[in-house]
Every structure is written in C-alpha cells, then in structure tokens.
Amino acid sequence: IDDGVAVVTMNRPGARNALNRELIGSVRQALRDVDADPAVSAIILTGADPAFCAGLDLKEISAEGLGGSADDTERLPFETLTKPLIGAVNGPAVTGGFELALCCDFLIASERARFADTHARVGVMPGWGLTVLLPQAIGIRRAREMSFTGNFMGADEALQFGLVNHVVAHDDLIPFTRQLATD
C-alpha cells in the first residue's frame, strides 16, 4: 500500500500464477483486507512475471478433482469489493485468469499481455462471468470467436477492440497503473 493504492500480486510465477485453492484463498483474503482498509482508495491486481494468470491449476484439478466447497473455486475472489479494482495485465491472461481480468473495473496491459478463452480446449465451463463480461467488452461476434477457437488476442488488438484501456511498455505497467489509480 502506497499513497492510497494497494497492489495485490498473484505470486506463483513457476506455475504462471495458475489458481490453486491456496492462491484463490490468498487473493480473496488480500482483496478483502485492502478493500476494508480506510487508507486504500484503489486496488491494482497483477501477476508475478511472466504471466498475469494461467487460469485454474489443471495439475491440482487432475489430482484432486473440482471437489470442495463452492467457496473454494466457484465464487469470484472479489465479487463484493467497494473500491475500484484495476487489472495490470503483465503477460498471458488465460481461461480463469482471463475471467479475473474481465472482472476488474478496467484494464491496463503491458505489451506482453495476451488474452485467451481456452475453456473449450481444456473442457471446463467458465464460471466467473466470462460469458457475459467478454461480449460486453468486445462484442458478441468477437467474443464467440475467442471462445470457440481459444485463439489468443495480443495487447494491441485488445486495445483496438476495447478490452483494455491502455497498452504500455512492460517496465512502465505498474508505475502507469499506480498513477492512474492515484488519479
């Protein structure tokens, strides 16, 4: 937390910040904590390089299944935030990671950012709002193309279609996003 802006970083870089139960719980708790902090006016969500978030941890799912409570994986980690949440997308945002990005109030992308809905490729249904949020962001036909093909959209194309608000140099991502959050 600095100057009223909290930065929450998903930090499993060796797994491309894939969401296992532990990370989902940690992100959910960190976001709740900073949202409740009166010193915080805005929140930035990002991932440890090289990725924003690769989605659900398929190794954990294949080993343990999708069992557990609905609170473990089905609810969004930040569905009840009261402060603005800005996504600072530093690399690939794929499947569930793409859904996390879509649930942010707005997105800033580094030139390394890439977005893909690969739910169909991995045989998982989107559960965090992608089917509504993606068409709202980029239009129904482009959203269908992304979801049906699983193809990636680069940062510049994401800017062109209104998915992200800005594309900046990778090293400028957090400073740029922090300045915007301060504004």
CSV table of C-alpha atoms in Angstrom, one decimal:
chain,number,residue,atom,x,y,z
A,1,ILE,CA,0.0,0.0,0.0
A,2,ASP,CA,1.5,3.3,-1.1
A,3,ASP,CA,-0.3,6.7,-1.4
A,4,GLY,CA,-3.7,5.1,-1.1
A,5,VAL,CA,-3.1,2.5,-3.7
A,6,ALA,CA,-2.8,-1.2,-2.9
A,7,VAL,CA,-1.1,-3.6,-5.2
A,8,VAL,CA,-2.1,-7.3,-4.9
A,9,THR,CA,0.2,-9.6,-6.8
A,10,MET,CA,-0.6,-13.3,-7.6
A,11,ASN,CA,2.7,-14.9,-6.9
A,12,ARG,CA,3.2,-18.4,-8.3
A,13,PRO,CA,5.5,-17.5,-11.3
A,14,GLY,CA,6.7,-21.1,-11.7
A,15,ALA,CA,3.1,-22.1,-12.4
A,16,ARG,CA,2.4,-18.9,-14.4
A,17,ASN,CA,0.2,-17.8,-11.4
A,18,ALA,CA,-2.2,-20.7,-12.0
A,19,LEU,CA,-5.0,-20.6,-9.5
A,20,ASN,CA,-4.9,-23.4,-7.0
A,21,ARG,CA,-7.1,-23.4,-3.9
A,22,GLU,CA,-4.3,-21.7,-1.8
A,23,LEU,CA,-3.8,-18.8,-4.3
A,24,ILE,CA,-7.6,-18.3,-4.7
A,25,GLY,CA,-8.0,-18.1,-1.0
A,26,SER,CA,-5.0,-15.8,-0.6
A,27,VAL,CA,-6.1,-13.4,-3.4
A,28,ARG,CA,-9.6,-13.4,-2.0
A,29,GLN,CA,-8.3,-12.6,1.5
A,30,ALA,CA,-5.8,-9.9,0.4
A,31,LEU,CA,-8.5,-8.2,-1.7
A,32,ARG,CA,-10.9,-8.2,1.3
A,33,ASP,CA,-8.2,-6.8,3.6
A,34,VAL,CA,-7.2,-3.9,1.3
A,35,ASP,CA,-10.8,-3.2,0.5
A,36,ALA,CA,-11.6,-2.8,4.2
A,37,ASP,CA,-8.5,-0.7,4.8
A,38,PRO,CA,-9.5,3.0,5.1
A,39,ALA,CA,-6.1,4.0,3.9
A,40,VAL,CA,-6.8,2.4,0.5
A,41,SER,CA,-8.7,4.2,-2.2
A,42,ALA,CA,-7.9,1.9,-5.2
A,43,ILE,CA,-6.6,-1.6,-5.8
A,44,ILE,CA,-4.4,-3.0,-8.5
A,45,LEU,CA,-4.4,-6.7,-9.3
A,46,THR,CA,-1.4,-8.1,-11.2
A,47,GLY,CA,0.6,-11.3,-11.5
A,48,ALA,CA,4.3,-12.0,-10.9
A,49,ASP,CA,6.2,-12.1,-14.2
A,50,PRO,CA,6.0,-13.8,-16.7
A,51,ALA,CA,2.2,-14.1,-16.6
A,52,PHE,CA,-0.9,-12.4,-15.2
A,53,CYS,CA,-2.7,-15.7,-14.6
A,54,ALA,CA,-2.8,-19.0,-16.5
A,55,GLY,CA,-6.3,-19.9,-15.1
A,56,LEU,CA,-7.1,-22.8,-12.8
A,57,ASP,CA,-4.3,-25.1,-11.8
A,58,LEU,CA,-5.0,-28.1,-14.1
A,59,LYS,CA,-2.5,-30.2,-12.2
A,60,GLU,CA,-4.4,-29.7,-9.0
A,61,ILE,CA,-7.7,-30.4,-10.6
A,62,SER,CA,-6.5,-33.6,-12.3
A,63,ALA,CA,-5.0,-34.8,-9.0
A,64,GLU,CA,-7.9,-33.7,-6.7
A,65,GLY,CA,-10.8,-33.0,-9.0
A,66,LEU,CA,-13.1,-30.0,-8.6
A,67,GLY,CA,-14.4,-31.1,-5.2
A,68,GLY,CA,-14.5,-28.9,-2.2
A,69,SER,CA,-16.9,-26.2,-1.3
A,70,ALA,CA,-18.3,-23.7,-3.7
A,71,ASP,CA,-16.3,-21.1,-1.9
A,72,ASP,CA,-13.0,-22.8,-3.0
A,73,THR,CA,-13.2,-22.2,-6.7
A,74,GLU,CA,-16.6,-21.2,-7.9
A,75,ARG,CA,-17.1,-17.7,-6.4
A,76,LEU,CA,-15.1,-14.8,-7.7
A,77,PRO,CA,-12.3,-13.7,-5.3
A,78,PHE,CA,-13.5,-10.1,-5.4
A,79,GLU,CA,-17.2,-10.1,-6.1
A,80,THR,CA,-18.1,-7.7,-3.3
A,81,LEU,CA,-15.3,-5.1,-3.4
A,82,THR,CA,-16.3,-1.5,-2.7
A,83,LYS,CA,-13.2,0.2,-4.2
A,84,PRO,CA,-12.0,0.4,-7.8
A,85,LEU,CA,-10.1,-2.7,-9.0
A,86,ILE,CA,-7.7,-2.1,-11.8
A,87,GLY,CA,-6.1,-5.0,-13.6
A,88,ALA,CA,-2.4,-4.6,-14.5
A,89,VAL,CA,-2.0,-7.4,-17.1
A,90,ASN,CA,1.7,-8.1,-17.4
A,91,GLY,CA,1.5,-11.3,-19.5
A,92,PRO,CA,-0.9,-14.0,-20.6
A,93,ALA,CA,-4.3,-14.0,-19.0
A,94,VAL,CA,-5.8,-17.3,-19.9
A,95,THR,CA,-9.1,-19.0,-19.2
A,96,GLY,CA,-9.9,-18.3,-15.4
A,97,GLY,CA,-7.1,-15.7,-15.4
A,98,PHE,CA,-8.9,-14.0,-18.3
A,99,GLU,CA,-12.1,-14.1,-16.3
A,100,LEU,CA,-10.3,-12.5,-13.4
A,101,ALA,CA,-9.1,-9.7,-15.7
A,102,LEU,CA,-12.6,-9.2,-17.1
A,103,CYS,CA,-14.0,-8.7,-13.6
A,104,CYS,CA,-11.7,-5.8,-12.9
A,105,ASP,CA,-13.2,-2.3,-13.4
A,106,PHE,CA,-10.8,-1.6,-16.2
A,107,LEU,CA,-7.5,-3.0,-17.6
A,108,ILE,CA,-4.0,-1.7,-18.3
A,109,ALA,CA,-1.9,-4.1,-20.4
A,110,SER,CA,1.8,-4.3,-20.9
A,111,GLU,CA,2.9,-5.0,-24.5
A,112,ARG,CA,3.5,-8.6,-23.3
A,113,ALA,CA,-0.2,-9.1,-22.4
A,114,ARG,CA,-2.2,-11.7,-24.2
A,115,PHE,CA,-5.7,-12.9,-23.6
A,116,ALA,CA,-7.4,-16.2,-24.4
A,117,ASP,CA,-10.5,-18.1,-23.5
A,118,THR,CA,-9.4,-21.7,-23.7
A,119,HIS,CA,-12.2,-23.2,-21.6
A,120,ALA,CA,-13.4,-25.2,-24.6
A,121,ARG,CA,-9.9,-26.5,-25.2
A,122,VAL,CA,-9.5,-27.8,-21.7
A,123,GLY,CA,-13.1,-29.0,-21.3
A,124,VAL,CA,-14.1,-26.6,-18.4
A,125,MET,CA,-17.1,-24.3,-18.3
A,126,PRO,CA,-16.4,-20.7,-17.5
A,127,GLY,CA,-17.8,-19.9,-14.1
A,128,TRP,CA,-16.7,-16.4,-13.2
A,129,GLY,CA,-18.7,-14.3,-15.6
A,130,LEU,CA,-16.8,-14.6,-18.9
A,131,THR,CA,-19.8,-15.5,-21.0
A,132,VAL,CA,-21.4,-12.2,-20.1
A,133,LEU,CA,-18.4,-9.9,-19.5
A,134,LEU,CA,-16.5,-10.8,-22.6
A,135,PRO,CA,-19.3,-9.9,-25.1
A,136,GLN,CA,-19.9,-6.7,-23.1
A,137,ALA,CA,-16.3,-5.7,-23.5
A,138,ILE,CA,-15.6,-6.6,-27.2
A,139,GLY,CA,-19.0,-7.5,-28.8
A,140,ILE,CA,-20.8,-10.8,-29.3
A,141,ARG,CA,-19.2,-11.9,-32.5
A,142,ARG,CA,-15.6,-11.3,-31.4
A,143,ALA,CA,-16.4,-13.0,-28.1
A,144,ARG,CA,-17.8,-16.0,-29.8
A,145,GLU,CA,-14.7,-16.2,-32.0
A,146,MET,CA,-12.4,-16.1,-28.9
A,147,SER,CA,-14.4,-18.7,-27.0
A,148,PHE,CA,-15.0,-21.1,-29.9
A,149,THR,CA,-11.4,-21.0,-31.2
A,150,GLY,CA,-9.4,-20.5,-28.0
A,151,ASN,CA,-7.1,-18.2,-30.0
A,152,PHE,CA,-5.0,-15.5,-28.3
A,153,MET,CA,-5.6,-11.8,-28.6
A,154,GLY,CA,-2.5,-9.6,-28.2
A,155,ALA,CA,-2.3,-6.4,-26.3
A,156,ASP,CA,-2.6,-4.1,-29.3
A,157,GLU,CA,-5.6,-5.9,-30.7
A,158,ALA,CA,-7.2,-5.9,-27.2
A,159,LEU,CA,-6.8,-2.1,-27.2
A,160,GLN,CA,-8.3,-1.9,-30.6
A,161,PHE,CA,-11.4,-3.8,-29.5
A,162,GLY,CA,-11.8,-2.0,-26.2
A,163,LEU,CA,-10.9,-4.9,-24.0
A,164,VAL,CA,-8.1,-2.9,-22.4
A,165,ASN,CA,-7.9,0.9,-21.7
A,166,HIS,CA,-4.2,1.3,-22.3
A,167,VAL,CA,-1.1,-0.6,-23.6
A,168,VAL,CA,2.2,0.5,-22.1
A,169,ALA,CA,5.8,-0.7,-22.1
A,170,HIS,CA,6.2,-3.7,-19.7
A,171,ASP,CA,8.5,-1.8,-17.3
A,172,ASP,CA,6.0,1.1,-17.1
A,173,LEU,CA,3.0,-1.1,-16.3
A,174,ILE,CA,2.9,-0.8,-12.5
A,175,PRO,CA,4.0,2.9,-12.4
A,176,PHE,CA,1.5,3.9,-15.1
A,177,THR,CA,-1.3,1.9,-13.4
A,178,ARG,CA,-0.4,3.3,-10.0
A,179,GLN,CA,-0.6,6.8,-11.3
A,180,LEU,CA,-4.0,6.1,-12.9
A,181,ALA,CA,-5.2,4.6,-9.6
A,182,THR,CA,-4.0,7.7,-7.8
A,183,ASP,CA,-5.9,9.9,-10.2
